[in-house]
Amino acid sequence: MAQVPQTFFDALAVRTWCSLALRALGRAREEIDAINVYPVADGDTGTNLYLTAESAAAAVEAVFEAHDAHGSGKPALADAARAMAHGALIGARGNSGTILAQLLRGMAQVLAAEGETTHTDGEGLRLALRQAADSARQAVAHPVEGTVLTVASAAADAAGGAEGDCGTVARAAYDGARAALAATPGQLAVLERAGVVDAGGRGLVAVLGALVETFTGEVSRAVPVMSDLDRARVAGDTDTTSPAGSAEILADSPDECADAPGAAGPAFEVIYLLEADDTAVARLRQRLDRLGDSLVVVGGDGLWNVHVHVDDAGAAVEAGVEAGRPYRIRITHFGLGDVHTTGAERPPREPAQRAVVAVVPGEGLAGLYAEAGATTVLARPGEPPASGELVEAVRRAHAREVVLLPNDADLRHTAAAAAEQARTEGIRVALIPTRSAVQGIAALAVHEPERRFDEDVVQMTSAAGATRYAEVTVAERQSWTMAGICQAGDILGLIDGDVAVIGSDIAVIAEAVLDRMLSAGGELVTLVLGDEAPETVADHLEVRVRESYLAVDTVVYRGGRQGAVLLIGVE
C-alpha cells in the first residue's frame, strides 16, 4: 500500500525513508553488484549497501517499537535520526556501505542538533545533505572523483540551490545526483573501460529517489547504468560491433585495472567496529593509510567503523587493538570468499545434500512446515527477519544445497542478500521468490530431494507460481490503496499483494476475495486462519466453495499469531 507522503522531516519521515530506501536498494541490488568495478571488482557493492540500509532501518524500527511499548507515542526526530545513523554505522559493509553510513551520520548531525531551531523543513534538508556530503568526503583517506563522493557532493550542491519544501529540495538533490552519476565514467578510467557508472553512486541515487518518494509520493524513474552498446555487450549479443561480444566488459581483467582481484592491489578487505577515542583513531588512520588503500573510517563519539584494503590483514587488526577495542571483525580475501575470524568450527557431521529453509508468519505454519522437513524462520507480526537470521537458518539446515522460500514479497530482497552471503560459504542456494506462505506450501508439496537440484527448483517454482494468494487483514493506518483510501481499523482484502476490497466485516470481505480469485478457475483452496479470525469464517468459506464451485477442494490450517486474519491460496 502506498504511504501518505510526509510534508516535513519528523521521526515518521525518517522511518518511511529508511523503509523505501531499503526497498529501492533491494530492487537494484543485483544490478549494482553487476556494475561494481571500483575500487575492487568483487561484485558486492549492491549487497553491501542493502545490508547497511537494512541495519539502519531495523534500528529506527526498534526505536518506534520501544515508544509503542511504553505508550509514549512516536519518537522525536532526533531519536529516529540518531538510531538511523547508529544502525548504519554498526551494520556497514564494504567500502560503499561504510560511506553510506557516514552520509547518514552527517544528516543525523543536522536533524538531531539541539538548539532553538529544529531542522524539519526544506532548509534543514539542504543543511543535512551538505553536512552528509562533507563528512563522507572527510572520512575517506584519499577521495577519488567519479565515485559516490562525487555524486553526494553534486546532490548537496543541487539541493543548496533549491527553494521550497522538503519535496522540492529532495527532488533537486536527486536530479543533481542522477546527472553526476551519468558523468562518472568520464571521471574514472576504470568505469569508462567497463562502460558503466559508479556502483556506489548508483546506490546513493536509489537512496535519494526514496527520499523523493517519502516527501512527494512519486516513484523515481529508472537510472541508466551503462550505454545501449555496452548493455548489448554485457548481454552477450553477438550482433554487436564490439569485438568482445560477451560479458567480459563487466569486470576489467587484471592487466587493465590494478584494483581488480588477482592484480597488484591488496589481497584482503578488513572491516571492524572500534571503540576508541578521537586521538587514537587519528593515529590509526595514519597507520592504516601506510598499510593499504581504500581507507574509510567513519563514526564518532567513541564508536567507529573501520574499512581498509590491505595485504597484511593481521597488521590491520593489530592496529585496531592498539587504538582501542575492535570487534565484529570481518576479513574477506578478494577472489577466495570470506575468511571469518570468529573461530567458530563447522559441525563435524556430514552435511545433508539438500534442505528447504522457509520464513513463516505464525507458529501454526512453522509446525506444518517443520513436519514437511523444512527449516523455519518465524516472522512475527511487525518483526521481519533480517538477512543475518536467514543466513543462520541456512547454516543451521547444514546442507550442500538449500532452497530458500521467503514467503513475503517484502522479504525478497532480504532473502536475496542472505542467499548471496551463504553462497560465499560454499552453499548452493536457490531463491524461489514466494510472496505468501500459501505459495510456500504449494512449493513444499512438490519438493523431492532425490531429484536433480535444478529440476527440483523448477518444479517448486512452477507450483508456487501457479498459486494465487490473498490475505484479509486489518488496516493499521490511513493509506492510499488500489481500492481507495482506507482508514485505521478497516478490513482489507488483498489479492496478489494489492488491496482489492475494503469493508468492515471479515467474513464478507473474505468471501468477496475468494469469489474474485475463483472466478479465474482453481482446483484447491487453502485457508490459513490467524488467531484473530472468527471461529465461523472457515466453515462459511468452505460452504461457499462447496455450493458455488464444483470440483474445488478446500484445506484449512491454523496459522496462529500470523499478522493477517486470513491467508488464502488458490491452485
Coordinates of C-alpha atoms in Angstrom, one line a residue:
M1 CA 0.0 0.0 0.0
A2 CA 1.2 3.5 -0.8
Q3 CA 2.2 5.7 2.1
V4 CA 0.8 9.1 2.6
P5 CA 3.6 11.5 1.6
Q6 CA 5.4 13.3 4.5
T7 CA 5.3 17.1 4.5
F8 CA 8.2 17.8 6.8
F9 CA 11.1 15.9 8.4
D10 CA 10.0 14.2 11.5
A11 CA 10.5 10.7 13.0
L12 CA 7.9 9.1 10.7
A13 CA 9.6 10.6 7.7
V14 CA 12.9 9.0 8.8
R15 CA 11.1 5.7 9.2
T16 CA 9.4 5.9 5.8
W17 CA 12.6 7.0 4.1
C18 CA 14.6 4.1 5.6
S19 CA 11.9 1.6 4.5
L20 CA 11.7 3.0 1.0
A21 CA 15.4 3.2 0.6
L22 CA 15.8 -0.5 1.7
R23 CA 13.2 -1.5 -0.8
A24 CA 14.9 0.6 -3.6
L25 CA 18.3 -0.9 -2.8
G26 CA 16.7 -4.4 -2.8
R27 CA 15.3 -3.8 -6.3
A28 CA 18.6 -2.5 -7.6
R29 CA 21.0 -4.9 -5.6
E30 CA 21.8 -7.3 -8.4
E31 CA 22.2 -4.5 -11.0
I32 CA 24.6 -2.6 -8.7
D33 CA 26.6 -5.8 -7.9
A34 CA 26.9 -6.4 -11.6
I35 CA 28.4 -2.9 -12.4
N36 CA 30.8 -3.0 -9.4
V37 CA 34.3 -2.5 -10.8
Y38 CA 35.8 0.1 -8.4
P39 CA 37.6 0.2 -6.1
V40 CA 37.7 -3.6 -6.4
A41 CA 35.6 -5.6 -9.0
D42 CA 34.3 -8.0 -6.4
G43 CA 30.6 -7.7 -7.3
D44 CA 29.2 -6.9 -3.8
T45 CA 28.5 -3.2 -3.7
G46 CA 24.7 -3.6 -4.1
T47 CA 24.6 -6.3 -1.4
N48 CA 26.8 -4.2 1.0
L49 CA 24.6 -1.1 0.5
Y50 CA 21.5 -3.2 1.1
L51 CA 22.8 -4.7 4.3
T52 CA 23.9 -1.3 5.6
A53 CA 20.5 0.2 4.9
E54 CA 18.8 -2.9 6.5
S55 CA 20.7 -2.3 9.7
A56 CA 19.7 1.4 9.7
A57 CA 16.0 0.6 9.1
A58 CA 16.0 -2.0 11.8
A59 CA 17.4 0.4 14.3
V60 CA 14.7 3.0 13.5
E61 CA 12.0 0.4 13.8
A62 CA 13.4 -0.6 17.3
V63 CA 13.0 3.0 18.5
F64 CA 9.4 3.1 17.3
E65 CA 8.6 -0.2 19.0
A66 CA 10.2 0.9 22.2
H67 CA 8.0 4.0 22.3
D68 CA 4.9 1.9 21.4
A69 CA 5.7 -0.5 24.3
H70 CA 5.8 2.4 26.7
G71 CA 2.8 4.2 25.3
S72 CA 4.7 7.4 24.7
G73 CA 3.6 7.9 21.1
K74 CA 6.1 8.3 18.3
P75 CA 9.7 9.2 19.0
A76 CA 11.3 12.6 18.4
L77 CA 13.1 13.4 15.2
A78 CA 16.4 13.4 17.0
D79 CA 15.8 9.9 18.4
A80 CA 14.9 8.4 15.0
A81 CA 17.8 10.2 13.2
R82 CA 20.4 9.0 15.7
A83 CA 19.0 5.5 15.5
M84 CA 19.3 5.6 11.7
A85 CA 22.9 6.7 11.9
H86 CA 23.9 4.3 14.6
G87 CA 22.2 1.3 12.9
A88 CA 24.0 2.1 9.6
L89 CA 27.3 2.5 11.5
I90 CA 27.2 -0.9 13.2
G91 CA 25.9 -2.6 10.2
A92 CA 28.0 -1.0 7.5
R93 CA 29.5 -3.4 5.0
G94 CA 32.2 -2.8 2.3
N95 CA 33.6 0.5 1.0
S96 CA 30.3 1.9 -0.2
G97 CA 28.3 0.8 2.8
T98 CA 30.8 2.4 5.1
I99 CA 30.5 5.7 3.2
L100 CA 26.7 5.4 3.2
A101 CA 26.8 5.1 7.0
Q102 CA 28.8 8.3 7.2
L103 CA 26.4 10.1 4.8
L104 CA 23.5 9.1 7.1
R105 CA 25.5 10.2 10.2
G106 CA 26.2 13.6 8.6
M107 CA 22.5 14.1 8.0
A108 CA 21.6 13.0 11.6
Q109 CA 24.1 15.5 13.0
V110 CA 21.9 18.3 11.5
L111 CA 18.5 16.6 12.0
A112 CA 19.3 15.8 15.7
A113 CA 21.0 19.0 16.5
E114 CA 20.0 20.6 19.8
G115 CA 19.0 24.2 19.9
E116 CA 16.2 26.6 19.4
T117 CA 15.9 25.8 15.6
T118 CA 14.7 22.4 14.6
H119 CA 15.7 21.4 11.1
T120 CA 12.5 19.8 9.8
D121 CA 11.8 21.9 6.6
G122 CA 13.5 22.3 3.2
E123 CA 16.2 24.5 4.7
G124 CA 17.0 21.8 7.2
L125 CA 17.2 19.1 4.5
R126 CA 19.6 21.3 2.5
L127 CA 21.9 21.7 5.5
A128 CA 21.6 17.9 6.2
L129 CA 22.6 16.9 2.7
R130 CA 25.6 19.4 2.7
Q131 CA 26.8 18.0 6.0
A132 CA 26.4 14.5 4.8
A133 CA 28.5 15.1 1.7
D134 CA 31.2 17.0 3.5
S135 CA 31.5 14.5 6.4
A136 CA 31.7 11.5 4.0
R137 CA 34.5 13.1 2.0
Q138 CA 36.4 13.8 5.2
A139 CA 36.1 10.2 6.2
V140 CA 37.9 8.9 3.1
A141 CA 41.6 9.0 3.3
H142 CA 42.1 9.7 -0.4
P143 CA 38.9 10.9 -2.0
V144 CA 38.5 10.0 -5.7
E145 CA 36.3 11.8 -8.2
G146 CA 33.8 9.8 -10.2
T147 CA 32.7 7.9 -7.1
V148 CA 29.8 8.0 -4.6
L149 CA 31.6 11.0 -3.0
T150 CA 31.2 13.0 -6.3
V151 CA 27.5 12.0 -6.5
A152 CA 26.9 13.0 -2.9
S153 CA 28.6 16.4 -3.4
A154 CA 26.5 17.1 -6.5
A155 CA 23.3 16.2 -4.7
A156 CA 24.2 18.7 -1.9
D157 CA 25.1 21.4 -4.4
A158 CA 21.8 20.9 -6.3
A159 CA 19.8 20.9 -3.0
G160 CA 21.6 24.1 -1.9
G161 CA 20.2 26.0 -4.9
A162 CA 16.6 24.8 -4.4
E163 CA 14.0 26.9 -2.7
G164 CA 10.9 25.3 -1.2
D165 CA 9.7 22.4 1.0
C166 CA 11.4 19.1 1.6
G167 CA 9.9 17.6 -1.5
T168 CA 11.3 20.3 -3.7
V169 CA 14.8 20.0 -2.1
A170 CA 14.8 16.2 -2.2
R171 CA 13.9 16.3 -5.9
A172 CA 16.6 18.8 -6.7
A173 CA 19.2 16.6 -4.8
Y174 CA 18.0 13.5 -6.7
D175 CA 18.2 15.2 -10.1
G176 CA 21.7 16.6 -9.3
A177 CA 22.9 13.1 -8.1
R178 CA 21.5 11.5 -11.2
A179 CA 23.3 13.9 -13.5
A180 CA 26.5 13.4 -11.6
L181 CA 26.2 9.6 -11.8
A182 CA 25.8 9.7 -15.6
A183 CA 29.1 11.7 -15.7
T184 CA 31.2 9.3 -13.6
P185 CA 32.5 7.2 -16.5
G186 CA 34.2 10.4 -17.8
Q187 CA 35.9 10.9 -14.4
L188 CA 37.2 7.5 -13.6
A189 CA 39.0 5.4 -16.3
V190 CA 38.1 2.1 -14.9
L191 CA 34.4 3.0 -15.3
E192 CA 34.9 4.2 -18.8
R193 CA 36.7 1.0 -19.8
A194 CA 33.9 -1.1 -18.3
G195 CA 31.2 1.1 -19.8
V196 CA 29.3 1.5 -16.5
V197 CA 28.6 4.2 -14.0
D198 CA 29.9 4.1 -10.4
A199 CA 28.2 1.3 -8.4
G200 CA 28.2 3.2 -5.1
G201 CA 26.9 6.3 -6.7
R202 CA 24.1 4.3 -8.3
G203 CA 23.2 3.1 -4.9
L204 CA 23.1 6.6 -3.5
V205 CA 20.8 7.7 -6.3
A206 CA 18.4 4.9 -5.3
V207 CA 18.5 6.2 -1.7
L208 CA 17.8 9.8 -2.8
G209 CA 15.0 8.5 -5.0
A210 CA 13.5 7.0 -1.9
L211 CA 13.8 10.4 -0.2
V212 CA 11.8 12.0 -3.0
E213 CA 9.1 9.3 -2.7
T214 CA 9.0 10.0 1.1
F215 CA 8.1 13.6 0.6
T216 CA 6.1 13.6 -2.7
G217 CA 4.8 10.0 -3.2
E218 CA 6.5 10.0 -6.6
V219 CA 8.4 6.9 -7.6
S220 CA 11.7 7.9 -9.3
R221 CA 12.3 6.8 -12.9
A222 CA 14.9 4.2 -13.8
V223 CA 18.6 5.1 -13.7
P224 CA 20.7 4.0 -16.7
V225 CA 23.9 2.2 -15.6
M226 CA 25.6 1.7 -19.0
S227 CA 25.3 2.7 -22.6
D228 CA 23.0 0.8 -25.0
L229 CA 26.0 -0.6 -26.8
D230 CA 27.6 -1.8 -23.6
R231 CA 24.3 -3.2 -22.3
A232 CA 24.2 -5.3 -25.5
R233 CA 27.8 -6.4 -25.0
V234 CA 27.1 -7.4 -21.4
A235 CA 24.1 -9.5 -22.6
G236 CA 26.4 -11.3 -25.0
D237 CA 24.7 -10.0 -28.1
T238 CA 26.7 -11.4 -31.0
D239 CA 25.3 -8.8 -33.4
T240 CA 27.1 -6.0 -31.6
T241 CA 30.0 -4.3 -33.3
S242 CA 32.1 -4.9 -30.1
P243 CA 34.9 -7.3 -30.6
A244 CA 34.3 -8.8 -27.2
G245 CA 30.6 -9.8 -27.8
S246 CA 30.4 -11.1 -24.2
A247 CA 30.1 -10.1 -20.6
E248 CA 33.9 -9.6 -20.3
I249 CA 33.5 -5.8 -20.2
L250 CA 31.6 -6.1 -16.9
A251 CA 34.8 -6.5 -14.9
D252 CA 38.2 -5.4 -16.1
S253 CA 40.8 -8.0 -16.5
P254 CA 43.8 -7.9 -14.1
D255 CA 46.1 -6.3 -16.7
E256 CA 43.6 -3.5 -17.3
C257 CA 42.8 -2.5 -13.7
A258 CA 45.2 -2.5 -10.8
D259 CA 42.3 -2.8 -8.4
A260 CA 40.8 -6.0 -9.8
P261 CA 41.1 -9.3 -7.9
G262 CA 44.3 -11.1 -8.7
A263 CA 46.1 -7.9 -9.7
A264 CA 48.7 -6.0 -7.8
G265 CA 46.2 -4.5 -5.4
P266 CA 45.7 -5.5 -1.8
A267 CA 44.5 -9.1 -1.2
F268 CA 42.2 -8.5 1.8
E269 CA 39.3 -6.3 2.8
V270 CA 39.3 -5.7 6.6
I271 CA 36.3 -4.2 8.4
Y272 CA 35.7 -3.9 12.1
L273 CA 33.9 -1.8 14.7
L274 CA 36.2 0.0 17.1
E275 CA 35.7 1.6 20.5
A276 CA 38.4 4.3 20.8
D277 CA 38.8 8.0 21.4
D278 CA 39.5 10.6 18.7
T279 CA 43.2 10.8 19.3
A280 CA 43.7 7.1 19.0
V281 CA 41.7 7.0 15.8
A282 CA 43.8 9.8 14.2
R283 CA 46.9 7.7 14.8
L284 CA 45.1 4.6 13.5
R285 CA 44.2 6.4 10.2
Q286 CA 47.9 7.2 9.6
R287 CA 49.0 3.6 10.3
L288 CA 46.3 2.0 8.1
D289 CA 47.0 4.5 5.4
R290 CA 50.6 3.2 5.2
L291 CA 49.4 -0.4 5.3
G292 CA 46.9 -0.3 2.4
D293 CA 44.3 1.7 0.4
S294 CA 40.6 2.3 0.2
L295 CA 40.7 3.5 3.8
V296 CA 37.4 4.8 5.2
V297 CA 37.0 5.5 8.9
V298 CA 33.5 6.7 9.9
G299 CA 31.7 7.3 13.2
G300 CA 32.5 9.3 16.3
D301 CA 31.6 9.7 20.0
G302 CA 33.8 6.7 20.8
L303 CA 32.4 4.2 18.2
W304 CA 33.9 3.8 14.7
N305 CA 33.6 1.6 11.7
V306 CA 37.0 0.9 10.1
H307 CA 37.3 -0.3 6.4
V308 CA 40.6 -0.8 4.6
H309 CA 42.1 -3.0 1.8
V310 CA 45.5 -4.5 2.8
D311 CA 47.9 -7.3 2.1
D312 CA 48.5 -7.9 5.8
A313 CA 45.1 -8.4 7.4
G314 CA 46.7 -9.3 10.8
A315 CA 48.6 -6.0 10.9
A316 CA 45.3 -4.1 10.2
V317 CA 43.6 -5.8 13.1
E318 CA 46.6 -5.3 15.4
A319 CA 46.5 -1.6 14.6
G320 CA 42.9 -1.6 15.8
V321 CA 43.9 -3.4 19.0
E322 CA 46.5 -0.7 19.7
A323 CA 43.9 2.0 19.1
G324 CA 41.1 0.6 21.3
R325 CA 38.8 -2.4 21.3
P326 CA 38.0 -3.8 17.8
Y327 CA 35.1 -6.3 17.4
R328 CA 32.8 -7.7 14.7
I329 CA 35.9 -8.2 12.7
R330 CA 35.3 -9.3 9.2
I331 CA 38.2 -10.2 6.8
T332 CA 37.5 -11.0 3.1
H333 CA 40.0 -12.4 0.7
F334 CA 39.3 -11.0 -2.8
G335 CA 38.7 -13.9 -5.0
L336 CA 38.7 -16.6 -2.3
G337 CA 35.5 -15.7 -0.4
D338 CA 35.0 -14.8 3.2
V339 CA 37.5 -15.6 5.9
H340 CA 35.7 -15.3 9.2
T341 CA 37.6 -14.6 12.3
T342 CA 35.0 -15.7 14.8
G343 CA 36.9 -19.0 15.4
A344 CA 33.7 -21.0 15.0
E345 CA 34.1 -24.5 13.7
R346 CA 31.9 -26.3 11.3
P347 CA 29.8 -29.1 12.8
P348 CA 31.6 -32.5 12.5
R349 CA 28.6 -34.2 11.0
E350 CA 28.4 -34.7 7.2
P351 CA 26.1 -32.1 5.6
A352 CA 22.9 -33.2 4.1
Q353 CA 22.5 -33.0 0.3
R354 CA 19.5 -30.7 0.2
A355 CA 17.3 -28.7 2.6
V356 CA 14.4 -26.2 2.4
V357 CA 14.6 -23.0 4.5
A358 CA 11.3 -21.1 4.8
V359 CA 10.1 -17.9 6.5
V360 CA 6.7 -18.5 8.1
P361 CA 4.4 -15.9 9.7
G362 CA 3.0 -17.9 12.6
E363 CA 3.7 -20.7 15.0
G364 CA 1.0 -22.9 13.4
L365 CA 2.6 -22.8 10.0
A366 CA 6.0 -23.2 11.5
G367 CA 4.9 -26.6 12.8
L368 CA 3.3 -27.5 9.4
Y369 CA 6.5 -26.6 7.5
A370 CA 8.7 -28.4 10.1
E371 CA 6.6 -31.6 9.7
A372 CA 7.3 -31.4 5.9
G373 CA 11.0 -31.3 6.7
A374 CA 11.7 -27.5 6.3
T375 CA 14.0 -25.4 8.5
T376 CA 11.8 -22.5 9.5
V377 CA 12.4 -18.9 10.5
L378 CA 9.5 -17.3 12.4
A379 CA 8.4 -13.9 11.2
R380 CA 6.3 -12.4 14.0
P381 CA 3.9 -9.5 13.1
G382 CA 5.9 -6.3 12.6
E383 CA 9.2 -8.2 13.2
P384 CA 10.5 -9.4 9.8
P385 CA 13.7 -11.4 10.0
A386 CA 17.0 -9.7 8.9
S387 CA 19.3 -11.2 6.3
G388 CA 21.6 -12.4 9.1
E389 CA 18.8 -14.6 10.6
L390 CA 18.2 -16.2 7.2
V391 CA 21.9 -16.9 6.7
E392 CA 22.0 -18.5 10.1
A393 CA 19.0 -20.7 9.2
V394 CA 20.7 -21.8 6.0
R395 CA 23.8 -22.7 8.1
R396 CA 21.5 -24.5 10.6
A397 CA 20.0 -26.6 7.8
H398 CA 23.5 -27.9 7.3
A399 CA 23.1 -28.9 3.7
R400 CA 25.1 -28.5 0.5
E401 CA 22.1 -27.3 -1.4
V402 CA 19.3 -25.1 0.0
V403 CA 16.0 -23.9 -1.4
L404 CA 15.0 -20.6 0.3
L405 CA 11.4 -19.6 0.5
P406 CA 10.9 -16.0 1.8
N407 CA 7.1 -16.3 1.6
D408 CA 6.7 -12.5 1.7
A409 CA 7.1 -10.0 -1.2
D410 CA 8.8 -7.5 1.2
L411 CA 11.4 -10.1 2.2
R412 CA 12.5 -11.0 -1.4
H413 CA 15.5 -8.6 -1.3
T414 CA 16.5 -9.6 2.2
A415 CA 16.4 -13.2 1.2
A416 CA 18.4 -12.4 -2.0
A417 CA 21.1 -10.7 0.1
A418 CA 21.1 -13.7 2.5
A419 CA 21.5 -16.2 -0.4
E420 CA 24.4 -14.2 -1.7
Q421 CA 26.1 -14.3 1.7
A422 CA 25.5 -18.1 2.0
R423 CA 27.0 -18.7 -1.4
T424 CA 30.3 -17.2 -0.4
E425 CA 30.4 -20.0 2.2
G426 CA 30.2 -22.7 -0.5
I427 CA 26.5 -23.4 -0.1
R428 CA 24.4 -23.7 -3.3
V429 CA 21.3 -21.6 -2.7
A430 CA 18.3 -21.2 -4.9
L431 CA 15.8 -18.5 -4.0
I432 CA 12.2 -19.1 -5.0
P433 CA 10.5 -15.7 -4.7
T434 CA 7.4 -16.9 -2.9
R435 CA 5.3 -14.0 -1.8
S436 CA 3.0 -15.7 0.6
A437 CA 3.1 -18.7 2.9
V438 CA 0.4 -20.4 0.8
Q439 CA 2.7 -20.3 -2.2
G440 CA 5.4 -21.8 0.0
I441 CA 3.0 -24.7 1.0
A442 CA 2.4 -25.4 -2.7
A443 CA 6.2 -25.4 -3.4
L444 CA 6.9 -27.7 -0.5
A445 CA 4.2 -30.1 -1.6
V446 CA 6.1 -31.0 -4.8
H447 CA 9.6 -30.9 -3.3
E448 CA 11.6 -34.1 -3.9
P449 CA 15.2 -34.1 -2.6
E450 CA 16.1 -37.1 -4.8
R451 CA 15.6 -35.1 -8.0
R452 CA 18.4 -33.1 -9.5
F453 CA 18.7 -29.7 -7.8
D454 CA 17.7 -27.7 -10.8
E455 CA 14.8 -29.9 -11.6
D456 CA 13.5 -29.7 -8.1
V457 CA 13.8 -25.9 -8.0
V458 CA 11.9 -25.6 -11.4
Q459 CA 9.1 -27.8 -10.1
M460 CA 8.8 -25.9 -6.8
T461 CA 8.9 -22.6 -8.6
S462 CA 6.2 -23.7 -11.0
A463 CA 3.9 -24.9 -8.2
A464 CA 4.4 -21.6 -6.3
G465 CA 3.8 -19.5 -9.4
A466 CA 0.6 -21.4 -10.2
T467 CA -0.8 -20.5 -6.7
R468 CA -2.6 -17.1 -6.5
Y469 CA -2.5 -15.7 -3.0
A470 CA -4.6 -13.3 -0.9
E471 CA -5.0 -12.1 2.6
V472 CA -7.6 -10.5 4.8
T473 CA -6.1 -8.1 7.3
V474 CA -6.8 -5.0 9.4
A475 CA -5.5 -1.6 8.3
E476 CA -3.1 -0.1 10.8
R477 CA -3.2 3.5 9.5
Q478 CA -4.8 5.6 6.8
S479 CA -3.4 4.7 3.4
W480 CA -3.9 5.2 -0.3
T481 CA -4.8 1.8 -1.9
M482 CA -5.8 0.5 -5.3
A483 CA -9.4 0.3 -3.9
G484 CA -9.5 3.8 -2.5
I485 CA -8.4 5.4 0.8
C486 CA -8.7 3.1 3.9
Q487 CA -8.9 4.2 7.5
A488 CA -7.2 2.6 10.5
G489 CA -9.3 -0.4 11.6
D490 CA -10.8 -1.1 8.2
I491 CA -10.8 -4.7 6.9
L492 CA -8.8 -5.1 3.8
G493 CA -8.9 -7.9 1.2
L494 CA -5.6 -8.1 -0.7
I495 CA -5.2 -10.2 -3.9
D496 CA -1.7 -10.8 -5.1
G497 CA -0.4 -8.0 -2.9
D498 CA -2.9 -5.3 -4.0
V499 CA -5.9 -4.1 -2.0
A500 CA -9.0 -5.3 -3.9
V501 CA -11.8 -4.8 -1.3
I502 CA -12.3 -2.5 1.7
G503 CA -15.0 -3.1 4.3
S504 CA -15.9 -3.7 7.9
D505 CA -16.9 -7.4 8.1
I506 CA -14.2 -10.1 8.0
A507 CA -16.5 -12.8 6.6
V508 CA -17.9 -10.6 3.9
I509 CA -14.5 -9.4 2.7
A510 CA -13.1 -12.9 2.8
E511 CA -16.0 -14.2 0.6
A512 CA -15.6 -11.3 -1.9
V513 CA -11.9 -12.0 -2.2
L514 CA -12.4 -15.8 -2.6
D515 CA -15.1 -15.2 -5.3
R516 CA -12.8 -12.9 -7.3
M517 CA -9.9 -15.5 -7.1
L518 CA -12.1 -18.5 -8.1
S519 CA -13.6 -16.5 -11.0
A520 CA -10.4 -17.3 -12.8
G521 CA -10.7 -21.0 -12.0
G522 CA -9.0 -23.3 -9.5
E523 CA -8.8 -26.8 -8.1
L524 CA -7.7 -26.3 -4.5
V525 CA -8.4 -23.6 -1.9
T526 CA -6.0 -23.3 1.0
L527 CA -7.2 -21.3 4.1
V528 CA -4.8 -20.4 6.9
L529 CA -6.6 -18.9 9.9
G530 CA -4.9 -16.4 12.2
D531 CA -5.7 -16.1 15.9
E532 CA -8.0 -13.1 15.2
A533 CA -10.1 -14.9 12.6
P534 CA -13.7 -15.6 13.8
E535 CA -14.4 -19.3 14.5
T536 CA -17.1 -19.4 11.9
V537 CA -15.3 -17.9 8.9
A538 CA -13.6 -21.1 7.8
D539 CA -16.9 -23.0 7.8
H540 CA -18.6 -20.2 6.0
L541 CA -16.0 -20.2 3.2
E542 CA -16.0 -24.0 2.9
V543 CA -19.7 -23.9 2.4
R544 CA -19.4 -21.1 -0.2
V545 CA -16.8 -23.1 -2.2
R546 CA -18.8 -26.4 -2.0
E547 CA -22.1 -24.8 -3.1
S548 CA -20.8 -22.5 -5.8
Y549 CA -17.7 -24.1 -7.3
L550 CA -17.8 -27.7 -8.4
A551 CA -14.8 -29.9 -8.1
V552 CA -12.9 -27.4 -5.9
D553 CA -11.4 -28.8 -2.7
T554 CA -10.7 -26.8 0.5
V555 CA -8.0 -27.4 3.1
V556 CA -7.8 -25.4 6.4
Y557 CA -4.8 -24.8 8.6
R558 CA -4.3 -22.9 11.8
G559 CA -1.6 -20.3 11.5
G560 CA -1.6 -18.9 15.0
R561 CA -0.4 -15.3 15.5
Q562 CA 0.5 -14.6 11.9
G563 CA -0.4 -10.9 11.5
A564 CA -3.1 -11.4 8.8
V565 CA -6.5 -12.5 9.9
L566 CA -6.7 -15.0 7.0
L567 CA -4.4 -16.2 4.2
I568 CA -6.0 -17.7 1.1
G569 CA -4.3 -19.7 -1.7
V570 CA -5.9 -20.9 -4.9
E571 CA -4.2 -23.5 -7.1

